[in-house]
Amino acid sequence: VPAAHATPLIATIVIGLVLAFIFGLAAQRLRISPLVGYLLAGVAVGPFTPGFVADSSLAHELAEIGVILLMFAVGLHFSLNDLMAVRSIALPGAVVQIGVATLLGMALAWALGWSIAAGVVFGLALSVASTVVLTRALQERRILDTERGHIAVGWLVVEDLAMVLALVLLPALAGQGAGGGLTAQIREALGLDSAGLGGLVATIGITIAKVAAFAAVMLIAGRRLIPWLLHHVAHTGSRELFRLAVYAIALGVAFGAAELFGVSFALGAFMAGMVLSESQLSQRAAEEALPLRDAFAVLFFVSVGMLFDPGVLLRDPLGVLATVLIVVVGKSVAALLIVRAFGHPIHTALTISASLAQIGEFSFILAGLGVGLGLLPTEGRDLVLAGAILSILVNPLIFAAAEGGRFIHVRPFTLRRPRPAAAPLPAATPVPAASSAPEPVPAPEAEPAPEPPPHEVVVGYGRVGAVIGAGLRAAGRRVVVIEVAEDALAAARQDGAEVLEGNAADPEVLAAADLGRAARLFVTIPEAFEAGTVVEQARAAQPRIEILARVHSDAAAEHLTGLGASTVVSGEREIALRMLERAIGPNANLEQGSV
Ligand code: AMP
């Protein structure tokens, strides 16, 4: 097929996504996880099955993008405090689990007659869970933001760090180990002299120093620079640039981290996300700008499937079985015991065990390097791959089992959990005063006597803006609407409003609404960042104008009030109060401090 040969990148993306879609849909139909479909799609386009063969090194690189975006998104949900809060369990937990898995792997390697070095590489490869699988699993079950989820992610971060170290150390160890695994040439290429222990210690030291330097750069400079950059871009009023900024930050930091500091892409992206997570707004905004993430995550699974040689299942079924047992049972039992030993409840232990009972990308990288260095027989890599595929396949089942056990305990836990997270927020903002008015449609209230020929400016003419606009028109007001969407503009015209087409965050568009003569400005767009830009500009231009803004969270309320909104109305709160009103009557909102 000429097209596939001429454009291998496009062919890989297209065929990977199309097949993943078809197989994923089929899997869904059969009531199994779509991940299984994605993996099988990979096997189908891999070199070990007949038919089209996609370019596996390209697929692998594409998959890396998926890993970066996913890890960035995980970081967005994860603050430094979260990380610190779980370090007392995640650190020893991960270390012990890596130790146990490595020992089990060495035992299997011994049984298969491999060298000790092969056993170490093999065992390490079995000890580190896949970021993609873990985050997908936690996200799907909405436990990423629970304490269990935090422990699992923190644990994963420690494993990631350990693997970064392992990847750097392996070549050095290969130089040392077992006498003559490496030729002098390879040693030289890897920058190793035969200095032995001194060289090894230096390598460890340099690696740790690099990771520490990266962390320091991110926590000191990145923490200020990245949110500032996003904020700045948001204020240009261009959504396109904002999205671009998010991708540039996620990918740029990950790449820079790998190039400059030798840190994995995943870890770099995670840190980039984490420094953004402190501002809830930038976090939300960044998340919304990440629609590519899922597509690339799918390519990750396809690329894993591609590496798989199904033949190994026939050649060495016992080895495969033992590998899977180490990953699924051995590691889980170890994790379970550790978490319990630290006094966490059984359902926490079960969730963490289940989420870590699989292996993925790091394992392939490690096994590949081991084979390259002549430490691990290729058979070892095949076993790692088989172990990865099978453990990813059964992971949903393991989770279902673990979550089944969780059910007994889930109630007190989930009830307790959201509090600390939400604690600083409730009603601390100036929202209540405004939003406790039961009427979400602002009736003419406290009007500043209309001396000039006033008009009302409504930004956004969707579900919220249209109701306001129609109401104002019915009351005989002059209304100017700013809208981006064609159909919404048409609706505004129909209601008899004057319309301005364009993004209200664009200073020129906003200026055209002639705020100087307006009575008020209704900012009804849902996105808080954009709304903030509108409010800020309007307030700067018109210190006295009344600005009413729609919000969806306490953080957004605070943000907009800070930028100059006179009144913020929280959509969700009004919905809740209206519903509550049915049961308790219009005084339902007394609980939030009535006037
Ligand atoms: P709804 O969430 O249904 O109230 O719809 C919000 C409306 O706001 C949609 O019609 C959007 O097209 C519009 N909108 C969103 N952002 C902007 C913006 N920056 N400038 C103008 N209109 C916007």
Tab-separated table of N, CA, C and O and ligand atoms in Angstrom, residues 239 459-465 482-485 488 502-505 524-526 530 550, ligand 1:
chain	number	residue	atom	x	y	z
A	239	ARG	N	-8.484	31.407	22.970
A	239	ARG	CA	-8.580	30.036	23.442
A	239	ARG	C	-7.534	29.160	22.802
A	239	ARG	O	-6.985	28.259	23.412
A	459	VAL	N	-22.940	39.080	28.174
A	459	VAL	CA	-21.874	38.312	27.531
A	459	VAL	C	-22.241	36.838	27.561
A	459	VAL	O	-22.419	36.258	28.624
A	460	GLY	N	-22.381	36.245	26.392
A	460	GLY	CA	-22.810	34.845	26.297
A	460	GLY	C	-24.321	34.796	26.212
A	460	GLY	O	-25.021	35.440	27.003
A	461	TYR	N	-24.827	34.092	25.217
A	461	TYR	CA	-26.275	34.015	25.066
A	461	TYR	C	-26.709	32.563	24.965
A	461	TYR	O	-27.413	32.153	24.048
A	462	GLY	N	-26.266	31.785	25.932
A	462	GLY	CA	-26.624	30.364	25.974
A	462	GLY	C	-27.761	30.139	26.945
A	462	GLY	O	-28.689	30.951	27.037
A	463	ARG	N	-27.668	29.082	27.717
A	463	ARG	CA	-28.748	28.735	28.635
A	463	ARG	C	-28.982	29.828	29.673
A	463	ARG	O	-30.100	30.057	30.110
A	464	VAL	N	-27.910	30.499	30.058
A	464	VAL	CA	-28.047	31.542	31.078
A	464	VAL	C	-28.326	32.904	30.435
A	464	VAL	O	-29.314	33.572	30.742
A	465	GLY	N	-27.443	33.278	29.539
A	465	GLY	CA	-27.546	34.606	28.938
A	465	GLY	C	-28.873	34.837	28.226
A	465	GLY	O	-29.457	35.925	28.306
A	482	ILE	N	-22.871	40.027	23.553
A	482	ILE	CA	-21.590	39.614	22.961
A	482	ILE	C	-21.565	38.089	22.946
A	482	ILE	O	-21.759	37.456	23.979
A	483	GLU	N	-21.358	37.542	21.794
A	483	GLU	CA	-21.405	36.084	21.646
A	483	GLU	C	-20.399	35.630	20.598
A	483	GLU	O	-20.087	36.362	19.679
A	484	VAL	N	-19.900	34.403	20.771
A	484	VAL	CA	-19.045	33.835	19.735
A	484	VAL	C	-19.823	32.925	18.786
A	484	VAL	O	-19.482	32.794	17.626
A	485	ALA	N	-20.862	32.281	19.324
A	485	ALA	CA	-21.525	31.233	18.536
A	485	ALA	C	-22.618	31.813	17.641
A	485	ALA	O	-23.435	32.631	18.064
A	488	ALA	N	-26.361	31.156	18.689
A	488	ALA	CA	-26.731	31.946	19.858
A	488	ALA	C	-26.937	33.409	19.457
A	488	ALA	O	-27.840	34.096	19.963
A	502	GLY	N	-18.074	37.925	18.587
A	502	GLY	CA	-16.660	37.827	18.943
A	502	GLY	C	-16.478	37.348	20.366
A	502	GLY	O	-17.447	37.213	21.122
A	503	ASN	N	-15.242	37.097	20.713
A	503	ASN	CA	-14.903	36.657	22.052
A	503	ASN	C	-14.855	37.876	22.973
A	503	ASN	O	-14.087	38.804	22.741
A	504	ALA	N	-15.651	37.822	24.035
A	504	ALA	CA	-15.732	38.972	24.928
A	504	ALA	C	-14.413	39.238	25.649
A	504	ALA	O	-14.186	40.338	26.156
A	505	ALA	N	-13.559	38.219	25.695
A	505	ALA	CA	-12.269	38.416	26.347
A	505	ALA	C	-11.328	39.255	25.480
A	505	ALA	O	-10.280	39.701	25.945
A	524	THR	N	-22.052	35.785	31.529
A	524	THR	CA	-22.725	34.484	31.718
A	524	THR	C	-21.972	33.323	31.105
A	524	THR	O	-22.531	32.252	30.922
A	525	ILE	N	-20.701	33.517	30.762
A	525	ILE	CA	-19.975	32.394	30.167
A	525	ILE	C	-19.470	31.478	31.263
A	525	ILE	O	-19.146	31.928	32.360
A	526	PRO	N	-19.441	30.189	30.989
A	526	PRO	CA	-19.156	29.224	32.051
A	526	PRO	C	-17.685	29.123	32.444
A	526	PRO	O	-17.371	28.711	33.552
A	530	GLU	N	-11.844	32.687	31.373
A	530	GLU	CA	-12.279	33.638	30.360
A	530	GLU	C	-13.161	34.710	30.979
A	530	GLU	O	-12.994	35.909	30.707
A	550	ARG	N	-21.533	34.764	36.385
A	550	ARG	CA	-21.925	33.380	36.652
A	550	ARG	C	-20.679	32.591	37.058
A	550	ARG	O	-19.632	32.728	36.443
B	1	AMP	P1	-24.459	28.368	28.347
B	1	AMP	O1	-23.412	27.612	29.110
B	1	AMP	O2	-25.515	27.497	27.757
B	1	AMP	O3	-25.026	29.511	29.156
B	1	AMP	O4	-23.724	28.986	27.099
B	1	AMP	C1	-22.659	29.887	27.211
B	1	AMP	C2	-22.609	30.732	25.974
B	1	AMP	O5	-21.525	31.619	26.101
B	1	AMP	C3	-22.396	29.955	24.692
B	1	AMP	O6	-23.388	30.311	23.780
B	1	AMP	C4	-21.021	30.395	24.227
B	1	AMP	O7	-20.965	30.499	22.815
B	1	AMP	C5	-20.867	31.747	24.856
B	1	AMP	N1	-19.485	32.110	25.132
B	1	AMP	C6	-18.565	31.362	25.800
B	1	AMP	N2	-17.407	32.005	25.921
B	1	AMP	C7	-17.583	33.225	25.332
B	1	AMP	C8	-16.754	34.360	25.152
B	1	AMP	N3	-15.499	34.376	25.611
B	1	AMP	N4	-17.255	35.435	24.511
B	1	AMP	C9	-18.510	35.418	24.057
B	1	AMP	N5	-19.338	34.387	24.207
B	1	AMP	C10	-18.903	33.286	24.831
